[in-house]
Every structure is written in C-alpha cells, then in structure tokens.
CSV table of C-alpha atoms and ligand atoms in Angstrom, one decimal:
chain,number,residue,atom,x,y,z
A,1,MET,CA,0.0,-0.1,0.0
A,2,ALA,CA,1.3,3.4,-1.0
A,3,TRP,CA,2.3,5.3,2.3
A,4,CYS,CA,0.7,8.6,2.5
A,5,LYS,CA,-0.7,8.8,5.8
A,6,GLY,CA,1.9,6.6,7.4
A,7,PHE,CA,2.6,9.4,10.2
A,8,LEU,CA,-0.8,9.1,11.5
A,9,PHE,CA,0.4,9.1,15.0
A,10,ARG,CA,2.3,12.3,14.1
A,11,SER,CA,-0.4,14.0,12.3
A,12,ASP,CA,-2.8,13.3,15.3
A,13,LEU,CA,-0.2,14.6,17.7
A,14,THR,CA,-0.1,17.6,15.7
A,15,SER,CA,-3.8,18.0,15.6
A,16,ALA,CA,-4.2,17.6,19.1
A,17,ILE,CA,-1.7,20.5,19.8
A,18,VAL,CA,-3.1,22.8,17.4
A,19,THR,CA,-6.8,22.2,18.6
A,20,ARG,CA,-5.7,22.7,22.2
A,21,ALA,CA,-4.0,25.9,21.4
A,22,GLY,CA,-6.6,27.0,19.2
A,23,LEU,CA,-4.0,28.1,16.7
A,24,HIS,CA,-5.8,27.1,13.5
A,25,LEU,CA,-8.6,29.5,14.2
A,26,HIS,CA,-6.3,32.6,13.9
A,27,SER,CA,-3.9,31.1,11.4
A,28,SER,CA,-3.6,32.7,7.9
A,29,VAL,CA,-2.9,29.3,6.3
A,30,ARG,CA,-5.5,26.7,6.4
A,31,GLY,CA,-5.5,22.9,6.0
A,32,LEU,CA,-6.3,20.8,3.0
A,33,SER,CA,-8.0,17.4,3.4
A,34,ASN,CA,-6.2,14.4,2.0
A,35,CYS,CA,-8.3,13.3,-0.7
A,36,GLY,CA,-6.9,9.9,-2.0
A,37,LEU,CA,-3.3,10.4,-1.4
A,38,SER,CA,-3.2,13.9,-2.6
A,39,CYS,CA,-0.7,15.0,0.0
A,40,SER,CA,1.8,16.1,-2.9
A,41,ILE,CA,-0.8,18.3,-4.6
A,42,ASN,CA,-1.9,19.4,-1.1
A,43,ALA,CA,1.8,20.6,-0.1
A,44,LEU,CA,1.7,22.3,-3.8
A,45,LEU,CA,-1.1,24.1,-3.4
A,46,GLN,CA,-0.1,25.6,0.0
A,47,THR,CA,3.0,26.9,-2.0
A,48,PHE,CA,0.6,28.4,-4.7
A,49,ALA,CA,-1.4,30.3,-2.2
A,50,ALA,CA,1.8,31.6,-0.6
A,51,THR,CA,2.8,32.8,-4.2
A,52,THR,CA,0.6,35.7,-4.0
A,53,GLU,CA,1.7,36.8,-7.7
A,54,VAL,CA,0.0,34.1,-9.1
A,55,GLU,CA,-3.2,34.3,-7.7
A,56,GLU,CA,-3.1,38.2,-8.4
A,57,MET,CA,-2.4,37.3,-12.2
A,58,LEU,CA,-5.2,34.4,-12.1
A,59,SER,CA,-7.7,36.9,-10.6
A,60,ARG,CA,-7.3,39.2,-13.6
A,61,TRP,CA,-8.3,36.5,-16.1
A,62,GLN,CA,-11.4,36.4,-17.0
A,63,PRO,CA,-12.1,33.1,-18.8
A,64,SER,CA,-15.1,32.5,-21.2
A,65,GLU,CA,-17.9,30.0,-19.9
A,66,ALA,CA,-16.7,27.6,-22.9
A,67,SER,CA,-13.4,26.9,-21.3
A,68,ASP,CA,-14.6,25.1,-18.3
A,69,GLU,CA,-14.0,21.5,-19.3
A,70,ASN,CA,-11.1,20.2,-17.5
A,71,ASN,CA,-9.3,23.4,-17.4
A,72,VAL,CA,-6.4,23.4,-14.9
A,73,PRO,CA,-5.6,27.1,-14.5
A,74,LEU,CA,-9.7,27.9,-14.3
A,75,GLU,CA,-9.7,24.9,-11.4
A,76,LEU,CA,-6.4,26.6,-10.0
A,77,LYS,CA,-7.9,29.9,-10.0
A,78,ARG,CA,-11.1,28.6,-7.9
A,79,ALA,CA,-9.3,26.2,-5.3
A,80,LEU,CA,-7.2,29.3,-4.6
A,81,GLU,CA,-10.2,31.6,-4.1
A,82,ALA,CA,-12.0,28.9,-2.1
A,83,MET,CA,-9.0,28.5,0.0
A,84,LYS,CA,-10.0,31.7,1.6
A,85,ASP,CA,-13.1,30.4,2.9
A,86,LYS,CA,-12.3,28.3,6.0
A,87,ARG,CA,-15.9,27.1,5.9
A,88,GLN,CA,-15.3,25.1,2.8
A,89,SER,CA,-13.9,21.7,4.0
A,90,SER,CA,-12.4,20.6,0.6
A,91,PRO,CA,-11.9,23.6,-1.4
A,92,HIS,CA,-9.5,21.9,-3.5
A,93,LEU,CA,-11.6,18.8,-4.8
A,94,ASP,CA,-12.6,20.2,-8.2
A,95,PHE,CA,-9.1,20.8,-9.0
A,96,LEU,CA,-7.9,17.4,-7.7
A,97,ASN,CA,-10.6,15.9,-10.3
A,98,CYS,CA,-9.5,18.1,-13.2
A,99,LEU,CA,-5.8,17.1,-12.5
A,100,HIS,CA,-6.7,13.2,-12.5
A,101,GLU,CA,-8.3,14.0,-16.1
A,102,HIS,CA,-4.6,14.9,-17.1
A,103,ASN,CA,-2.7,11.8,-15.9
A,104,ILE,CA,-2.3,13.2,-12.3
A,105,CYS,CA,-4.4,10.3,-11.3
A,106,ARG,CA,-6.2,10.3,-7.7
A,107,PHE,CA,-5.4,7.6,-5.2
A,108,THR,CA,-1.7,7.6,-6.7
A,109,ASN,CA,1.5,8.9,-5.0
A,110,HIS,CA,2.8,11.6,-7.1
A,111,ASP,CA,6.4,13.6,-7.4
A,112,ALA,CA,5.6,17.2,-6.5
A,113,ASP,CA,8.3,18.4,-8.8
A,114,GLU,CA,6.5,16.7,-11.9
A,115,VAL,CA,3.1,17.8,-10.8
A,116,PHE,CA,4.6,21.4,-10.5
A,117,HIS,CA,5.5,21.2,-14.1
A,118,THR,CA,2.2,19.6,-15.1
A,119,ILE,CA,0.4,22.4,-13.7
A,120,LEU,CA,2.4,25.2,-15.4
A,121,ASN,CA,2.5,23.7,-18.7
A,122,LEU,CA,-1.2,23.2,-18.5
A,123,ILE,CA,-1.6,26.8,-17.5
A,124,GLN,CA,0.4,27.8,-20.5
A,125,LYS,CA,-1.7,25.2,-22.7
A,126,GLN,CA,-5.3,25.9,-21.5
A,127,MET,CA,-5.3,29.7,-20.5
A,128,SER,CA,-7.5,31.3,-22.9
A,129,ASP,CA,-5.5,34.8,-22.0
A,130,GLN,CA,-2.0,33.9,-23.3
A,131,GLN,CA,-0.7,37.2,-22.1
A,132,ILE,CA,-1.5,36.2,-18.4
A,133,ALA,CA,-0.3,32.8,-19.1
A,134,ALA,CA,3.1,34.2,-20.3
A,135,GLU,CA,3.2,36.5,-17.2
A,136,ILE,CA,2.7,33.3,-15.0
A,137,LYS,CA,5.7,31.4,-17.2
A,138,ASN,CA,8.1,34.5,-16.5
A,139,LEU,CA,7.5,34.4,-13.0
A,140,TYR,CA,9.3,31.1,-12.6
A,141,LYS,CA,11.6,31.0,-15.7
A,142,ILE,CA,15.4,30.5,-15.2
A,143,ASP,CA,17.1,31.5,-18.8
A,144,VAL,CA,20.3,29.5,-19.5
A,145,GLU,CA,22.5,28.7,-22.5
A,146,GLU,CA,24.3,25.3,-22.9
A,147,CYS,CA,27.7,26.0,-24.5
A,148,THR,CA,29.8,23.1,-25.9
A,149,GLU,CA,33.2,24.0,-26.9
A,150,CYS,CA,35.2,21.9,-29.3
A,151,GLU,CA,38.5,20.8,-27.6
A,152,LYS,CA,40.3,21.0,-30.9
A,153,CYS,CA,39.1,24.1,-32.9
A,154,GLY,CA,37.4,26.0,-30.0
A,155,ASN,CA,34.1,26.5,-31.9
A,156,VAL,CA,31.2,27.0,-29.4
A,157,HIS,CA,27.8,25.5,-30.0
A,158,ARG,CA,25.2,27.5,-28.1
A,159,THR,CA,21.6,26.2,-27.2
A,160,PRO,CA,19.2,28.2,-25.3
A,161,ASN,CA,17.2,26.6,-22.8
A,162,LEU,CA,14.9,27.4,-20.0
A,163,PHE,CA,14.0,25.9,-16.4
A,164,LEU,CA,10.7,26.4,-14.4
A,165,SER,CA,12.5,24.9,-11.5
A,166,PHE,CA,16.4,25.0,-10.7
A,167,PRO,CA,17.4,20.9,-11.0
A,168,LEU,CA,20.2,21.0,-8.2
A,169,PRO,CA,22.3,17.9,-7.9
A,170,LEU,CA,23.5,16.5,-4.6
A,171,HIS,CA,26.6,15.1,-3.1
A,172,GLU,CA,26.2,12.0,-1.4
A,173,ASP,CA,28.0,13.2,1.9
A,174,GLY,CA,26.3,16.8,2.5
A,175,ASN,CA,25.9,19.6,0.8
A,176,THR,CA,25.3,23.5,1.2
A,177,LEU,CA,23.0,25.2,-1.3
A,178,MET,CA,26.3,26.9,-2.8
A,179,ASP,CA,27.9,23.3,-3.3
A,180,CYS,CA,24.7,22.3,-5.4
A,181,PHE,CA,24.8,25.5,-7.4
A,182,ARG,CA,28.7,25.0,-8.1
A,183,MET,CA,28.4,21.3,-8.9
A,184,PHE,CA,25.2,22.2,-11.3
A,185,PHE,CA,27.6,24.7,-13.4
A,186,LYS,CA,30.8,22.3,-13.0
A,187,PRO,CA,32.0,22.0,-16.9
A,188,GLN,CA,31.3,18.3,-18.0
A,189,ARG,CA,33.9,16.8,-20.2
A,190,LEU,CA,32.1,15.0,-23.3
A,191,GLU,CA,34.2,12.1,-25.2
A,192,GLY,CA,33.7,8.6,-26.5
A,193,SER,CA,30.3,8.0,-27.2
A,194,GLU,CA,29.1,11.2,-25.6
A,195,ALA,CA,31.4,13.3,-27.8
A,196,PHE,CA,29.7,16.3,-29.5
A,197,TYR,CA,29.6,16.7,-33.3
A,198,CYS,CA,31.3,19.8,-34.4
A,199,VAL,CA,30.2,21.5,-37.4
A,200,LYS,CA,33.6,22.7,-38.0
A,201,CYS,CA,35.7,19.8,-37.7
A,202,GLU,CA,32.6,17.9,-39.2
A,203,LYS,CA,32.9,14.9,-36.9
A,204,LYS,CA,32.3,14.2,-33.2
A,205,MET,CA,35.0,15.9,-31.1
A,206,PRO,CA,35.9,15.8,-27.3
A,207,SER,CA,34.1,18.8,-26.1
A,208,THR,CA,33.6,20.6,-23.0
A,209,GLN,CA,30.1,21.4,-22.0
A,210,ARG,CA,28.9,24.2,-19.4
A,211,CYS,CA,25.7,25.8,-18.5
A,212,LYS,CA,25.5,29.4,-18.5
A,213,LEU,CA,23.0,31.3,-16.5
A,214,VAL,CA,21.4,34.0,-18.6
A,215,SER,CA,18.7,35.3,-16.2
A,216,LEU,CA,16.9,34.6,-13.0
A,217,PRO,CA,13.2,35.1,-12.1
A,218,SER,CA,11.2,36.9,-9.3
A,219,ILE,CA,10.1,33.3,-7.9
A,220,LEU,CA,13.3,31.2,-7.8
A,221,CYS,CA,12.1,27.6,-7.6
A,222,ILE,CA,14.6,24.9,-6.7
A,223,ASN,CA,14.4,21.2,-6.9
A,224,LEU,CA,16.9,19.1,-5.0
A,225,LYS,CA,17.5,16.4,-7.0
A,226,ARG,CA,16.8,13.6,-4.3
A,227,PHE,CA,15.7,11.0,-6.5
A,228,ARG,CA,18.4,9.2,-8.2
A,229,SER,CA,17.4,6.6,-10.9
A,230,THR,CA,19.3,3.9,-12.7
A,231,SER,CA,18.4,1.3,-15.0
A,232,SER,CA,17.0,-1.1,-12.4
A,233,CYS,CA,15.7,1.2,-9.5
A,234,THR,CA,15.2,4.8,-8.0
A,235,ARG,CA,16.6,5.6,-4.7
A,236,LYS,CA,16.5,8.7,-2.5
A,237,LEU,CA,19.3,10.7,-1.4
A,238,ASN,CA,18.9,11.6,2.5
A,239,THR,CA,22.0,13.4,2.4
A,240,LYS,CA,21.8,16.9,4.2
A,241,VAL,CA,21.4,20.2,2.2
A,242,SER,CA,21.5,23.5,4.3
A,243,PHE,CA,19.9,26.5,2.7
A,244,PRO,CA,19.6,30.2,4.1
A,245,GLU,CA,16.3,32.2,4.6
A,246,MET,CA,17.8,35.0,2.8
A,247,LEU,CA,19.6,34.0,-0.3
A,248,ASN,CA,22.1,35.7,-2.0
A,249,MET,CA,22.7,34.6,-5.8
A,250,ALA,CA,25.8,36.5,-6.0
A,251,GLU,CA,27.6,34.3,-3.4
A,252,MET,CA,26.0,31.2,-4.8
A,253,LEU,CA,27.3,31.0,-8.4
A,254,PRO,CA,30.8,30.7,-9.7
A,255,GLU,CA,32.4,34.3,-10.7
A,256,GLU,CA,31.5,34.2,-14.3
A,257,HIS,CA,27.8,34.3,-13.8
A,258,SER,CA,27.9,37.2,-11.1
A,259,GLN,CA,26.7,39.7,-13.4
A,260,VAL,CA,23.2,38.4,-13.5
A,261,ALA,CA,23.3,37.3,-10.1
A,262,GLU,CA,23.1,40.5,-8.0
A,263,ARG,CA,19.9,39.0,-6.7
A,264,ARG,CA,18.6,38.8,-3.1
A,265,TYR,CA,15.8,36.4,-2.6
A,266,ARG,CA,13.8,35.2,0.7
A,267,LEU,CA,12.6,31.8,1.3
A,268,TYR,CA,8.7,31.3,1.3
A,269,GLY,CA,8.1,27.8,0.7
A,270,VAL,CA,9.6,24.4,1.2
A,271,VAL,CA,7.8,21.2,-0.1
A,272,VAL,CA,9.0,18.6,2.3
A,273,HIS,CA,9.3,14.8,1.5
A,274,ILE,CA,9.1,12.0,4.1
A,275,GLY,CA,10.1,8.5,3.3
A,276,THR,CA,11.5,6.5,0.3
A,277,SER,CA,11.4,6.6,-3.3
A,278,THR,CA,8.5,4.0,-3.2
A,279,MET,CA,6.5,5.2,-0.2
A,280,GLY,CA,6.1,8.7,1.1
A,281,HIS,CA,4.5,11.6,2.2
A,282,TYR,CA,4.5,15.4,1.3
A,283,THR,CA,4.1,18.3,3.7
A,284,ALA,CA,5.0,22.1,3.3
A,285,TYR,CA,6.3,24.9,5.1
A,286,VAL,CA,5.2,28.2,3.8
A,287,TYR,CA,5.9,31.8,5.1
A,288,SER,CA,2.6,33.6,5.0
A,289,THR,CA,1.5,37.2,4.4
A,290,ASP,CA,1.4,37.9,8.0
A,291,SER,CA,5.3,37.4,7.8
A,292,LYS,CA,5.4,33.9,9.9
A,293,TRP,CA,6.0,30.3,8.9
A,294,TYR,CA,3.6,27.4,9.1
A,295,TYR,CA,3.6,23.7,8.8
A,296,THR,CA,0.9,22.4,6.6
A,297,ASP,CA,0.5,18.6,6.9
A,298,ASP,CA,-2.7,17.9,4.9
A,299,SER,CA,-5.6,19.1,7.2
A,300,CYS,CA,-3.4,20.2,9.9
A,301,THR,CA,-1.5,23.3,10.2
A,302,ARG,CA,0.4,25.1,12.9
A,303,GLN,CA,2.6,28.3,13.3
A,304,VAL,CA,6.4,27.4,13.6
A,305,SER,CA,9.9,28.9,14.1
A,306,TRP,CA,12.5,29.2,11.3
A,307,GLU,CA,14.6,26.9,13.5
A,308,GLU,CA,11.8,24.2,12.9
A,309,VAL,CA,12.1,24.7,9.1
A,310,GLN,CA,15.7,24.2,9.1
A,311,SER,CA,15.1,20.9,10.6
A,312,THR,CA,14.2,19.9,7.1
A,313,TYR,CA,17.9,20.1,5.9
A,314,GLY,CA,18.2,16.2,6.0
A,315,GLY,CA,21.2,14.0,6.8
A,316,ARG,CA,19.1,12.2,9.1
A,317,GLU,CA,16.9,9.0,9.4
A,318,TRP,CA,15.2,8.3,6.4
A,319,TYR,CA,11.7,8.9,7.8
A,320,SER,CA,12.8,12.6,8.9
A,321,ASP,CA,11.3,15.5,7.2
A,322,MET,CA,13.5,16.5,4.4
A,323,ALA,CA,13.2,19.5,1.8
A,324,TYR,CA,12.5,18.6,-1.7
A,325,MET,CA,11.5,21.8,-3.5
A,326,LEU,CA,12.5,25.4,-2.2
A,327,LEU,CA,10.8,28.5,-3.3
A,328,TYR,CA,12.2,31.8,-3.0
A,329,ARG,CA,11.1,35.4,-3.8
A,330,ARG,CA,13.2,38.1,-5.0
A,331,LEU,CA,13.3,41.1,-2.9
A,332,SER,CA,13.0,44.5,-4.1
A,333,SER,CA,15.9,46.7,-4.1
A,334,GLU,CA,15.0,48.5,-0.8
A,335,ALA,CA,14.1,45.0,0.7
A,336,ALA,CA,17.5,43.8,-0.2
A,337,GLN,CA,19.4,46.7,1.3
A,338,GLY,CA,17.4,45.9,4.7
A,339,ALA,CA,18.0,42.2,4.6
A,340,ASN,CA,20.9,40.7,6.3
A,341,PRO,CA,22.0,37.6,4.3
B,1,ZN,ZN1,35.9,21.5,-33.7
C-alpha cells in the first residue's frame, strides 16, 4: 500500500496540539484534507497560495464559459479563491478531479516537482488569455544557455534552454546550497560515445559542456534532486542540504555568472518529502503574508519557527522531514538593502 498517511500518530499529535492551542482559528494558512493520496498536490497548493503573484495574475483572467471543461488554470484559480473560505472543507476537490483528467491520477502518489511542471505547462496550454499565461511562466522562468566547446578548434555551439525549477544535483556526503549550485555549473567533458558533433571539424570531437546562466526570475523554484534513477531502480538521497532563509545568488554562483546574479531572495516555501522513493508523504512549510512560518500537513496547520524549517535540511533518518523543493522570492531593491543575508 502506498504510504501517504504513514505518520498518522504524528498528524494526530499535531492536531491535538493545534486544537488545544486553538492556533488554527487564527492561522492565515488553512489545512487541506487528504483526498485519496493527494498530499503532494496539497503541499504544492499551499505553496501556490503563498505565491500571491500567481493568484493576482489568475484573478485578472476572465475565462469564457466555454473553457470550463477540465481546465487546470481555471480550477487552480477557483481552488485558490475557495481556500480563503475556511468554511469550505475541501476547496481543492474540483482541482484534484481536474488534474486526474490530465494523468495526475487520484489515489496515486506523485512526484511534487512533476506535478508542479504539469500544472505550469497546462496553464500555458489551457489559458485563454495567453498574455497572463506568459506572465505566470515568466514569474518562474530561469534562462540558461548550454555552451559546448570543441577541444580541438574551439568552436562553441550554444543552445538556449529554460527551467521552471532549478534542478540541483546533490553530493552523497552533505551539501550547502552553494555546493549544489557549483556542482550544477561545473563543466562536463564529453568524450567517447558522448562526444559532441563539431560543425567546423565535421565529426564528433571531445568537447567541454557548461551551462551559462542568462537570467533569474522573481520566483526562484529549486528542485533538490533527491531521487536518483538507475536502469533498475530509483533511490532517495537522504543527504543533508543546508539552505538559507535569505539567499544572495551572487554568493552562490561561480564568478562567471555574477553579472546576472546581483539578486537577493527570501525563502517562502519548502515542499517536504518524508519516506523513501517508493513510499512517502509530502508536507509544506510556507511563509505567509503575515510574515510568519506555518507548517501544513494535509488538514493540520500550525505556526512554526525558522529553526523548525531548518530541521528539513536532511542528513538524518530516512523517515525524517527532508526539503525537496525550495521557493524563493526576489526582494525589491529597498527590501534587499535592509536584509541581512
Ligand atoms: Zn571542432
């Protein structure tokens, strides 16, 4: 059986604390019931609700009545609006049913980063207002350029590419976020069967491939690549990755990218995975508009400290909370000046 509510004892404990303290009554973050293994979507919805920019963009969209059928952006718009009404017990049910029609099936565990990409891609595909759809994409869009240099003639082949979440590789033995960025940007040597076809030399040549950062978005989503696939299986890396609440990208990147990296960000969302690659549960931490951190585990929510958010660095037991996706928001220049990184 897929283990989604495997930590029932913990949820019950949380619920008891929350109820006794009455915190949920005052919380600006509401819980979302688990409707058939929907924890990954619930956790993502909490981060979408904390991304007020998306809600603002969706609120400007006036869809035509004809676009109702299985329209993911429309159901996301409705779910985010309904989440504000705390009397509604399952404000996300229609959204879950709509995703089900697009291969994010109910009663199945999903990878949160895959669901995130599916939602953003369907927004591009299904939104009748393509200008607002482009605004939503631009909010997350990381522009990069893949440069492959022939070792013999020096010819450089450039391919523009984009990410909606930064796919950061992890070392096995503990990382800072800076280590992960540096590993991502480390040049790769392509040789043998992987050699690159050089148009000048007119044959496959040993080459050096590096990724160049072109621009950073207002919302920087980072995917910590904890799931490592081989031909026979997928395993999860429980390794530690420490990350800051205030992120200065200029410090994170190798020198050659610093011209685009004069950017300061604040962490406002952490999607957490608990468990193994085959059985697991998702929860989320969100920094809400009231400038407080909240933990959300399906229907349970409670206010937490930054220290508790840091407990998701990993490097502990396999069943402990581990950050899987990080969401950072770019600070305005005034806010950045006041922030202590
Ligand atoms: Zn060449």
